CSV table of C-alpha atoms and ligand atoms in Angstrom, one decimal:
chain,number,residue,atom,x,y,z
A,1,MET,CA,-6.9,140.7,-84.2
A,2,GLU,CA,-10.7,139.2,-84.7
A,3,VAL,CA,-11.0,135.8,-82.8
A,4,ALA,CA,-12.3,134.4,-86.2
A,5,ALA,CA,-9.0,135.2,-87.8
A,6,LYS,CA,-7.2,133.7,-84.7
A,7,LEU,CA,-9.3,130.7,-85.1
A,8,SER,CA,-8.7,130.3,-88.4
A,9,ILE,CA,-4.9,130.8,-88.2
A,10,LEU,CA,-4.5,128.5,-85.1
A,11,ALA,CA,-7.0,125.9,-86.3
A,12,ASP,CA,-4.8,125.6,-89.5
A,13,ALA,CA,-1.4,125.6,-87.4
A,14,ALA,CA,-2.7,122.5,-85.3
A,15,LYS,CA,-3.8,120.2,-88.6
A,16,TYR,CA,-0.3,119.0,-88.4
A,17,ASP,CA,-0.5,117.3,-85.3
A,18,ALA,CA,-2.0,113.5,-85.9
A,19,SER,CA,-2.0,112.6,-81.9
A,20,CYS,CA,-5.8,113.3,-81.1
A,21,SER,CA,-8.4,110.8,-80.6
A,22,SER,CA,-11.6,110.6,-78.6
A,23,SER,CA,-11.0,106.8,-78.1
A,24,GLY,CA,-10.7,105.6,-74.4
A,25,ALA,CA,-12.5,108.2,-72.4
A,26,LYS,CA,-15.8,107.1,-70.8
A,27,GLY,CA,-17.7,107.9,-67.8
A,28,ARG,CA,-17.4,111.6,-67.5
A,29,ARG,CA,-21.1,113.2,-67.5
A,30,GLY,CA,-21.7,116.8,-66.9
A,31,GLY,CA,-25.0,115.9,-65.1
A,32,ALA,CA,-27.8,118.5,-64.3
A,33,LYS,CA,-25.6,121.3,-63.3
A,34,GLY,CA,-22.7,120.9,-65.9
A,35,LEU,CA,-22.3,120.3,-69.7
A,36,GLY,CA,-21.3,117.8,-72.2
A,37,SER,CA,-20.2,113.8,-72.0
A,38,THR,CA,-17.4,112.1,-73.3
A,39,GLU,CA,-19.8,109.2,-73.9
A,40,GLY,CA,-22.1,108.6,-76.6
A,41,THR,CA,-20.8,109.5,-80.1
A,42,GLY,CA,-17.4,110.7,-79.1
A,43,ILE,CA,-15.8,114.0,-80.6
A,44,CYS,CA,-16.6,115.0,-84.2
A,45,HIS,CA,-14.0,114.6,-86.7
A,46,SER,CA,-13.2,116.2,-89.8
A,47,TYR,CA,-11.1,115.4,-92.8
A,48,THR,CA,-7.8,117.5,-93.7
A,49,PRO,CA,-7.2,117.7,-97.6
A,50,ASP,CA,-4.4,115.3,-97.2
A,51,GLY,CA,-6.6,113.0,-95.6
A,52,ARG,CA,-5.9,112.8,-92.0
A,53,CYS,CA,-9.0,112.5,-89.7
A,54,VAL,CA,-8.8,115.4,-87.0
A,55,SER,CA,-11.3,116.9,-84.7
A,56,LEU,CA,-13.3,119.8,-85.7
A,57,LEU,CA,-12.1,122.1,-82.6
A,58,LYS,CA,-8.5,121.2,-82.9
A,59,VAL,CA,-6.6,124.4,-82.1
A,60,LEU,CA,-3.6,126.0,-81.0
A,61,LEU,CA,-3.3,128.4,-78.0
A,62,THR,CA,-0.8,130.3,-80.0
A,63,ASN,CA,1.5,129.6,-83.0
A,64,TYR,CA,4.4,131.6,-81.5
A,65,CYS,CA,7.1,129.5,-80.5
A,66,ILE,CA,10.8,130.1,-79.1
A,67,TYR,CA,12.0,126.8,-80.3
A,68,ASP,CA,13.1,126.2,-83.8
A,69,CYS,CA,12.0,122.4,-84.9
A,70,GLN,CA,12.9,122.3,-88.4
A,71,TYR,CA,9.9,120.1,-89.2
A,72,CYS,CA,7.4,122.3,-87.9
A,73,ILE,CA,5.6,125.2,-89.5
A,74,ASN,CA,5.1,127.4,-86.3
A,75,ARG,CA,9.0,127.3,-85.5
A,76,ARG,CA,10.7,130.5,-84.8
A,77,SER,CA,12.2,130.8,-88.1
A,78,SER,CA,9.2,130.1,-90.0
A,79,ASP,CA,7.7,133.1,-91.6
A,80,VAL,CA,3.8,132.6,-91.1
A,81,ARG,CA,1.1,134.8,-89.6
A,82,ARG,CA,0.9,134.5,-86.0
A,83,ALA,CA,-1.8,134.7,-83.2
A,84,ARG,CA,-2.6,134.1,-79.9
A,85,PHE,CA,-5.9,133.2,-78.2
A,86,LYS,CA,-6.6,134.8,-74.6
A,87,VAL,CA,-7.5,131.8,-72.2
A,88,ASP,CA,-11.2,133.6,-72.1
A,89,GLU,CA,-11.5,134.1,-75.7
A,90,LEU,CA,-10.8,130.3,-75.9
A,91,VAL,CA,-12.9,129.3,-73.2
A,92,ALA,CA,-15.8,131.3,-75.1
A,93,LEU,CA,-15.2,129.8,-78.2
A,94,VAL,CA,-15.5,126.2,-76.9
A,95,LEU,CA,-18.5,126.8,-75.2
A,96,ASP,CA,-20.4,128.4,-78.0
A,97,PHE,CA,-19.4,125.5,-80.5
A,98,TYR,CA,-20.4,123.2,-77.9
A,99,ARG,CA,-23.8,124.6,-77.4
A,100,ARG,CA,-24.2,124.8,-81.4
A,101,ASN,CA,-23.3,121.2,-81.3
A,102,TYR,CA,-20.5,121.7,-83.7
A,103,ILE,CA,-17.8,120.0,-81.3
A,104,GLU,CA,-18.0,117.4,-78.8
A,105,GLY,CA,-14.5,118.1,-77.2
A,106,LEU,CA,-11.4,119.9,-77.6
A,107,PHE,CA,-7.8,119.3,-78.6
A,108,LEU,CA,-5.6,122.0,-77.6
A,109,SER,CA,-1.9,122.3,-78.2
A,110,SER,CA,0.4,125.2,-78.4
A,111,GLY,CA,3.7,126.5,-79.3
A,112,ILE,CA,6.1,127.7,-76.5
A,113,ILE,CA,6.1,131.0,-75.4
A,114,ARG,CA,8.2,132.7,-72.8
A,115,THR,CA,8.7,129.6,-71.0
A,116,PRO,CA,7.4,126.0,-70.8
A,117,ASP,CA,6.0,126.6,-67.6
A,118,TYR,CA,4.2,129.8,-68.6
A,119,THR,CA,2.9,127.8,-71.9
A,120,MET,CA,1.8,125.1,-69.7
A,121,GLU,CA,-0.2,127.5,-67.3
A,122,GLN,CA,-1.9,129.3,-70.1
A,123,LEU,CA,-3.1,125.5,-71.5
A,124,ILE,CA,-4.3,124.3,-68.0
A,125,ALA,CA,-6.0,127.8,-67.6
A,126,VAL,CA,-8.2,126.9,-70.5
A,127,ALA,CA,-9.0,123.2,-69.4
A,128,LYS,CA,-9.5,124.2,-65.8
A,129,THR,CA,-11.8,127.2,-66.4
A,130,LEU,CA,-14.0,125.1,-68.7
A,131,ARG,CA,-14.4,122.1,-66.0
A,132,ARG,CA,-14.5,124.7,-62.9
A,133,GLU,CA,-16.3,127.7,-64.1
A,134,HIS,CA,-18.7,125.8,-66.9
A,135,GLY,CA,-19.1,122.5,-65.7
A,136,PHE,CA,-17.7,121.5,-69.0
A,137,ALA,CA,-17.8,117.6,-69.2
A,138,GLY,CA,-16.8,117.1,-72.8
A,139,TYR,CA,-13.5,115.6,-74.0
A,140,ILE,CA,-10.3,117.5,-73.4
A,141,HIS,CA,-7.1,116.5,-74.9
A,142,LEU,CA,-4.2,118.5,-73.9
A,143,LYS,CA,-0.9,118.5,-75.3
A,144,THR,CA,1.8,118.7,-72.5
A,145,ILE,CA,5.4,120.3,-72.7
A,146,PRO,CA,7.9,117.9,-71.6
A,147,ASP,CA,10.3,120.7,-70.0
A,148,ALA,CA,7.3,122.1,-67.9
A,149,SER,CA,7.4,121.5,-64.1
A,150,PRO,CA,6.5,118.2,-62.8
A,151,GLU,CA,3.7,120.0,-60.6
A,152,LEU,CA,2.2,121.7,-63.9
A,153,LEU,CA,1.9,118.0,-65.7
A,154,ASP,CA,0.2,117.0,-62.8
A,155,GLU,CA,-2.0,119.6,-62.6
A,156,ALA,CA,-2.7,119.3,-66.3
A,157,GLY,CA,-3.8,115.5,-66.0
A,158,ARG,CA,-6.5,116.7,-63.6
A,159,TRP,CA,-8.6,118.6,-65.9
A,160,ALA,CA,-7.7,116.6,-69.0
A,161,ASP,CA,-9.2,113.3,-70.4
A,162,ARG,CA,-5.9,112.6,-72.3
A,163,LEU,CA,-2.6,114.1,-72.3
A,164,SER,CA,0.1,113.7,-74.9
A,165,ILE,CA,3.5,114.9,-75.4
A,166,ASN,CA,4.9,114.3,-78.6
A,167,VAL,CA,8.1,112.4,-79.1
A,168,GLU,CA,8.3,113.7,-82.7
A,169,LEU,CA,11.2,111.8,-83.9
A,170,PRO,CA,12.2,108.3,-82.7
A,171,THR,CA,16.0,108.8,-81.7
A,172,GLN,CA,17.9,111.3,-80.0
A,173,GLU,CA,20.4,111.4,-82.8
A,174,ASN,CA,17.4,112.5,-85.3
A,175,LEU,CA,16.4,115.2,-82.5
A,176,ASP,CA,19.9,116.8,-82.2
A,177,ARG,CA,19.6,117.3,-86.1
A,178,LEU,CA,15.9,118.7,-86.1
A,179,ALA,CA,15.0,119.6,-82.9
A,180,PRO,CA,17.9,120.4,-80.7
A,181,GLU,CA,16.0,122.0,-78.0
A,182,LYS,CA,14.2,118.6,-77.5
A,183,GLN,CA,15.7,115.9,-75.5
A,184,LEU,CA,14.4,112.3,-75.7
A,185,VAL,CA,14.9,111.5,-72.1
A,186,GLN,CA,13.3,114.5,-70.8
A,187,ILE,CA,10.1,113.5,-72.8
A,188,THR,CA,10.4,109.8,-71.7
A,189,GLY,CA,10.7,111.0,-68.5
A,190,ALA,CA,7.8,113.2,-68.1
A,191,MET,CA,5.9,110.5,-69.7
A,192,GLY,CA,7.0,107.8,-66.9
A,193,ARG,CA,5.8,110.5,-64.5
A,194,MET,CA,2.3,110.7,-66.1
A,195,LYS,CA,2.3,106.9,-66.1
A,196,GLU,CA,2.9,106.9,-62.3
A,197,ARG,CA,0.1,109.3,-61.6
A,198,ILE,CA,-2.5,107.9,-64.1
A,199,ALA,CA,-1.9,104.5,-62.3
A,200,GLU,CA,-2.2,106.0,-58.9
A,201,ALA,CA,-5.4,107.7,-59.8
A,202,LYS,CA,-6.7,104.4,-61.4
A,203,ALA,CA,-5.9,102.5,-57.9
A,204,ASP,CA,-7.4,105.3,-55.8
A,205,ALA,CA,-10.6,105.0,-57.8
A,206,ALA,CA,-11.0,101.5,-58.3
A,207,PRO,CA,-12.5,100.6,-54.8
A,208,ARG,CA,-15.1,103.6,-55.4
A,209,ARG,CA,-15.8,102.5,-59.0
A,210,THR,CA,-15.5,106.1,-59.7
A,211,LEU,CA,-13.6,107.8,-62.9
A,212,PRO,CA,-10.0,108.0,-62.4
A,213,ARG,CA,-9.4,112.1,-61.7
A,214,PHE,CA,-6.1,111.8,-63.8
A,215,ALA,CA,-6.1,111.6,-67.5
A,216,PRO,CA,-8.5,108.9,-67.6
A,217,ALA,CA,-7.8,108.4,-71.2
A,218,GLY,CA,-4.2,107.6,-70.7
A,219,GLN,CA,-1.4,109.3,-72.6
A,220,SER,CA,-0.5,109.4,-76.6
A,221,THR,CA,2.4,110.9,-78.9
A,222,GLN,CA,3.1,111.3,-82.3
A,223,MET,CA,6.1,110.5,-84.5
A,224,ILE,CA,6.8,112.0,-87.6
A,225,VAL,CA,7.7,109.4,-90.2
A,226,GLY,CA,10.0,110.3,-93.0
A,227,ALA,CA,11.6,113.7,-91.9
A,228,THR,CA,14.5,111.6,-91.4
A,229,GLU,CA,16.1,108.4,-92.7
A,230,ALA,CA,15.0,106.9,-89.7
A,231,THR,CA,13.7,103.5,-90.7
A,232,ASP,CA,10.6,101.4,-89.9
A,233,THR,CA,12.6,99.1,-87.4
A,234,THR,CA,13.8,102.1,-85.6
A,235,ILE,CA,10.5,103.4,-85.5
A,236,LEU,CA,8.4,100.4,-84.4
A,237,HIS,CA,11.2,100.1,-81.6
A,238,THR,CA,10.7,103.2,-80.3
A,239,ALA,CA,6.9,103.0,-80.2
A,240,SER,CA,7.4,99.5,-78.7
A,241,GLU,CA,9.4,101.0,-75.9
A,242,LEU,CA,6.6,103.8,-75.4
A,243,TYR,CA,4.0,100.9,-75.1
A,244,ARG,CA,6.0,99.0,-72.4
A,245,GLY,CA,7.7,101.8,-70.5
A,246,PRO,CA,5.3,104.7,-70.0
A,247,GLU,CA,2.6,102.5,-71.2
A,248,LEU,CA,1.0,105.1,-73.8
A,249,ARG,CA,-2.3,104.5,-74.9
A,250,ARG,CA,-1.4,105.4,-78.6
A,251,VAL,CA,1.6,106.2,-80.6
A,252,TYR,CA,0.3,108.1,-83.9
A,253,TYR,CA,2.2,108.1,-87.0
A,254,SER,CA,2.5,111.2,-89.2
A,255,GLY,CA,3.9,111.0,-92.7
A,256,PHE,CA,5.7,114.0,-93.1
A,257,SER,CA,4.8,116.7,-95.6
A,258,PRO,CA,6.8,119.5,-97.0
A,259,ILE,CA,6.0,122.8,-95.2
A,260,PRO,CA,6.3,126.2,-97.0
A,261,ASP,CA,9.5,127.9,-96.4
A,262,ALA,CA,11.1,124.4,-95.2
A,263,ALA,CA,14.6,124.2,-93.7
A,264,ALA,CA,17.2,122.7,-95.9
A,265,GLY,CA,17.9,119.1,-95.6
A,266,LEU,CA,14.2,118.1,-95.2
A,267,PRO,CA,12.6,115.8,-97.9
A,268,LEU,CA,11.0,117.8,-100.7
A,269,ILE,CA,8.3,115.2,-101.3
A,270,ALA,CA,5.6,113.9,-98.7
A,271,THR,CA,6.1,110.7,-97.2
A,272,PRO,CA,3.7,108.0,-98.8
A,273,LEU,CA,0.6,107.8,-97.2
A,274,VAL,CA,0.6,103.9,-97.6
A,275,ARG,CA,3.8,104.0,-95.3
A,276,GLU,CA,1.9,105.3,-92.6
A,277,HIS,CA,-0.8,102.9,-92.9
A,278,ARG,CA,1.5,99.9,-92.9
A,279,LEU,CA,2.9,101.5,-89.6
A,280,TYR,CA,-0.5,101.6,-88.0
A,281,GLN,CA,-0.9,98.0,-89.2
A,282,ALA,CA,2.2,97.0,-87.5
A,283,ASP,CA,1.4,98.9,-84.5
A,284,TRP,CA,-1.9,97.0,-84.4
A,285,LEU,CA,0.1,94.0,-84.6
A,286,MET,CA,2.1,94.5,-81.6
A,287,ARG,CA,-0.8,95.8,-79.4
A,288,PHE,CA,-3.5,93.2,-80.1
A,289,TYR,CA,-1.6,90.0,-82.0
A,290,GLY,CA,1.3,89.4,-79.8
A,291,PHE,CA,3.8,90.6,-82.6
A,292,GLU,CA,7.2,92.1,-81.3
A,293,ALA,CA,8.9,94.8,-83.0
A,294,ARG,CA,12.0,92.8,-84.1
A,295,GLU,CA,9.4,90.4,-86.1
A,296,LEU,CA,8.0,92.8,-88.3
A,297,THR,CA,11.2,94.1,-90.2
A,298,THR,CA,14.6,92.4,-91.1
A,299,PRO,CA,18.2,93.5,-91.1
A,300,LYS,CA,17.9,93.2,-95.0
A,301,ALA,CA,14.6,94.8,-95.2
A,302,PRO,CA,14.7,97.5,-92.4
A,303,ASN,CA,11.2,99.0,-93.6
A,304,LEU,CA,7.7,97.4,-93.9
A,305,ASP,CA,6.7,96.3,-97.4
A,306,LEU,CA,4.5,98.9,-98.9
A,307,GLY,CA,2.9,96.4,-101.0
A,308,LEU,CA,1.8,93.8,-98.6
A,309,ASP,CA,0.4,94.2,-95.0
A,310,PRO,CA,2.8,93.2,-92.2
A,311,LYS,CA,1.2,90.2,-90.9
A,312,THR,CA,1.3,88.5,-94.5
A,313,SER,CA,5.0,89.5,-94.7
A,314,TRP,CA,5.8,88.0,-91.6
A,315,ALA,CA,4.0,84.7,-92.3
A,316,LEU,CA,5.8,84.5,-96.0
A,317,ARG,CA,9.2,84.9,-94.0
A,318,ASN,CA,8.1,82.0,-91.6
A,319,ARG,CA,6.6,79.7,-93.8
A,320,GLU,CA,7.7,76.7,-91.8
A,321,ARG,CA,5.2,77.7,-89.3
A,322,PHE,CA,2.3,77.1,-92.0
A,323,PRO,CA,-0.2,75.5,-92.6
A,324,VAL,CA,-1.9,75.9,-89.2
A,325,ASP,CA,-4.8,73.7,-88.4
A,326,LEU,CA,-7.8,75.8,-87.5
A,327,ASN,CA,-9.1,73.0,-85.7
A,328,LEU,CA,-6.2,72.3,-83.4
A,329,ALA,CA,-4.1,75.6,-83.2
A,330,ASP,CA,-4.2,77.6,-79.9
A,331,ARG,CA,-5.3,81.4,-79.8
A,332,GLU,CA,-1.6,82.8,-80.4
A,333,GLU,CA,-1.3,80.6,-83.4
A,334,LEU,CA,-4.7,81.5,-84.9
A,335,LEU,CA,-3.8,85.4,-84.6
A,336,ARG,CA,-0.4,84.8,-86.9
A,337,ILE,CA,-2.5,83.2,-89.9
A,338,PRO,CA,-2.8,86.4,-92.5
A,339,GLY,CA,-6.7,87.4,-92.7
A,340,LEU,CA,-7.4,86.3,-89.3
A,341,GLY,CA,-8.6,88.9,-86.9
A,342,THR,CA,-9.2,89.1,-83.2
A,343,ARG,CA,-12.9,88.8,-83.7
A,344,ASN,CA,-12.6,85.9,-86.2
A,345,VAL,CA,-10.1,84.2,-84.0
A,346,LYS,CA,-12.8,84.4,-81.1
A,347,ARG,CA,-15.5,83.2,-83.4
A,348,ILE,CA,-13.4,80.3,-84.2
A,349,LEU,CA,-12.6,79.2,-80.9
A,350,ALA,CA,-16.2,79.6,-80.0
A,351,ALA,CA,-17.5,77.5,-83.1
A,352,ARG,CA,-15.1,74.7,-82.2
A,353,ARG,CA,-16.8,73.6,-79.2
A,354,TRP,CA,-19.7,72.7,-81.3
A,355,HIS,CA,-18.3,71.4,-84.7
A,356,ARG,CA,-15.1,71.3,-86.8
A,357,ILE,CA,-14.1,74.2,-89.0
A,358,ARG,CA,-14.8,74.1,-92.5
A,359,LEU,CA,-14.4,76.7,-95.2
A,360,ALA,CA,-18.4,77.6,-95.3
A,361,ASP,CA,-17.4,78.7,-91.9
A,362,LEU,CA,-14.7,81.0,-92.7
A,363,ALA,CA,-16.6,82.5,-95.6
A,364,ARG,CA,-19.8,82.9,-93.0
A,365,MET,CA,-17.3,84.8,-91.1
A,366,ARG,CA,-16.2,87.0,-94.5
A,367,VAL,CA,-12.5,85.7,-93.6
A,368,PRO,CA,-10.5,86.9,-96.6
A,369,LEU,CA,-10.0,83.6,-98.1
A,370,LYS,CA,-7.5,84.6,-100.9
A,371,ARG,CA,-5.0,86.0,-98.4
A,372,ALA,CA,-5.9,82.8,-95.6
A,373,LEU,CA,-6.0,79.7,-97.7
A,374,PRO,CA,-2.2,79.0,-98.4
A,375,PHE,CA,-1.8,79.1,-94.7
A,376,ILE,CA,-4.5,77.4,-93.1
A,377,ILE,CA,-5.8,73.6,-92.8
A,378,THR,CA,-9.7,73.0,-92.2
A,379,ASP,CA,-11.6,69.9,-92.3
A,380,ASP,CA,-12.4,70.3,-96.4
A,381,HIS,CA,-9.0,72.1,-97.2
A,382,ARG,CA,-5.3,71.4,-97.3
A,383,PRO,CA,-3.2,74.2,-99.3
A,384,ARG,CA,-1.8,71.5,-101.6
A,385,LEU,CA,-2.3,73.8,-104.8
A,386,LEU,CA,-1.3,76.9,-102.6
A,387,ASN,CA,1.5,75.4,-101.2
A,388,PRO,CA,3.1,77.9,-98.7
A,389,ASP,CA,6.4,77.2,-100.1
A,390,ALA,CA,5.3,78.2,-103.5
A,391,LEU,CA,8.1,80.8,-104.6
A,392,ASP,CA,5.2,82.9,-106.4
A,393,LEU,CA,3.1,83.0,-103.4
A,394,ARG,CA,3.5,86.7,-102.8
A,395,ASP,CA,2.3,87.7,-106.0
A,396,ARG,CA,-0.7,85.7,-105.9
A,397,ILE,CA,-1.9,86.9,-102.6
A,398,ALA,CA,-0.5,90.4,-102.8
A,399,PRO,CA,-3.4,93.1,-103.5
A,400,LYS,CA,-3.4,94.3,-107.3
A,401,GLY,CA,-4.2,97.8,-106.4
A,402,SER,CA,-2.6,99.9,-103.4
A,403,GLN,CA,-6.2,101.7,-103.2
A,404,THR,CA,-8.1,98.6,-102.8
A,405,ASP,CA,-5.7,97.5,-100.1
A,406,LEU,CA,-5.9,100.8,-98.2
A,407,PHE,CA,-9.5,100.5,-98.3
A,408,GLU,CA,-9.8,97.0,-97.4
A,409,THR,CA,-7.4,97.2,-94.4
A,410,ALA,CA,-8.7,100.1,-93.1
A,411,PHE,CA,-12.3,98.4,-93.0
A,412,ALA,CA,-10.5,95.4,-91.2
A,413,ALA,CA,-8.6,97.5,-88.9
A,414,LEU,CA,-11.7,99.3,-87.6
A,415,HIS,CA,-13.1,95.9,-87.1
A,416,GLY,CA,-9.7,94.8,-85.3
A,417,GLU,CA,-9.3,92.2,-88.2
A,418,LEU,CA,-5.8,91.9,-90.1
B,501,SF4,S1,8.1,123.4,-79.8
B,501,SF4,FE1,6.4,122.4,-81.0
B,501,SF4,S2,5.7,124.4,-82.0
B,501,SF4,FE2,7.6,124.8,-81.4
B,501,SF4,S3,8.5,124.7,-83.1
B,501,SF4,FE3,8.7,122.8,-81.9
B,501,SF4,S4,7.1,121.1,-82.9
B,501,SF4,FE4,6.8,123.3,-83.4
């Protein structure tokens, strides 16, 4: 089979994996003899028809697989066209695309062929050849296989900027049903080992101020949302454990989309994009705003409100904590006010040193006042008319169209504002 035909099959097969991002890699430069850099503009990205942002060269080494995960188009029992790159073919392709400025890095994953160790060796061979023989210093994200031997996982980290192991589903019960060959304990065990290796490399590099030699951009994972009945509570608790335990840099949420020739028992309709979006917002709140997973949902409402962002939902459930005086509150209290993001909280704290905060200050900072006003006190504003106890408050502040909300919040999230 021609390389171009393989590329067409294997790039298409990789589009379902959301766990790639070029964020967090800095400081690797090819120099005079090498090629590429993880600095500058980062990896080129492209958008799949379903709206997901993907790396331009995001491929599988092969879509043959001996496993039979029910949600996966590449599973053993799936009737899809198969292909496999030889290591040298893929290396040549990456270098060629890089030189033509098509890509700035590689996201490489694979189905499992022969054994997990054999597959891992092949993935490592691509990264190692690029780095060692061609001085390639662009971004490399390698998908790792939890069942592979620890020595191979260690070696993968020496050549890649980022490693990831997909947890795929939030509980072992879910895996037993849809991916019986996978064990959560094995996946988190491999993540734990990588965490130690990343920490050792950082400690080793710190005194010399050099780039750590083991996965300097850390590790990430992907969870599929909506393939089982797992609630957002379960998904967020699993994500929170992954941030706390193996200290993952990112958890990506990938809404399940029906695949051709799907196994019985899988949903026939795609997970709404807005659910994925709300999970990303909740994830953001856990990582940057001091929220715990248990605060974001309730036993009565175990899924996030699709009509309202999770911070505003939390504020409406905790009205006794509002309104908050912007001239007196500490950083933690300010971060919990709907519409106030990390950047504006910093600005408010800085401005308070010179003068008292008034609504005009917030307007200058482009704080979404419609959302924030019921929850704040400033020198010239007390929410008498917008009493946070008002029963219709949710209706008044909820965005009227989901498209607008998606657009506004995506923009806000880019700037760290929620
Ligand atoms: S191991 Fe990976 S490629 Fe193979 S069936 Fe499972 S999810 Fe798909």
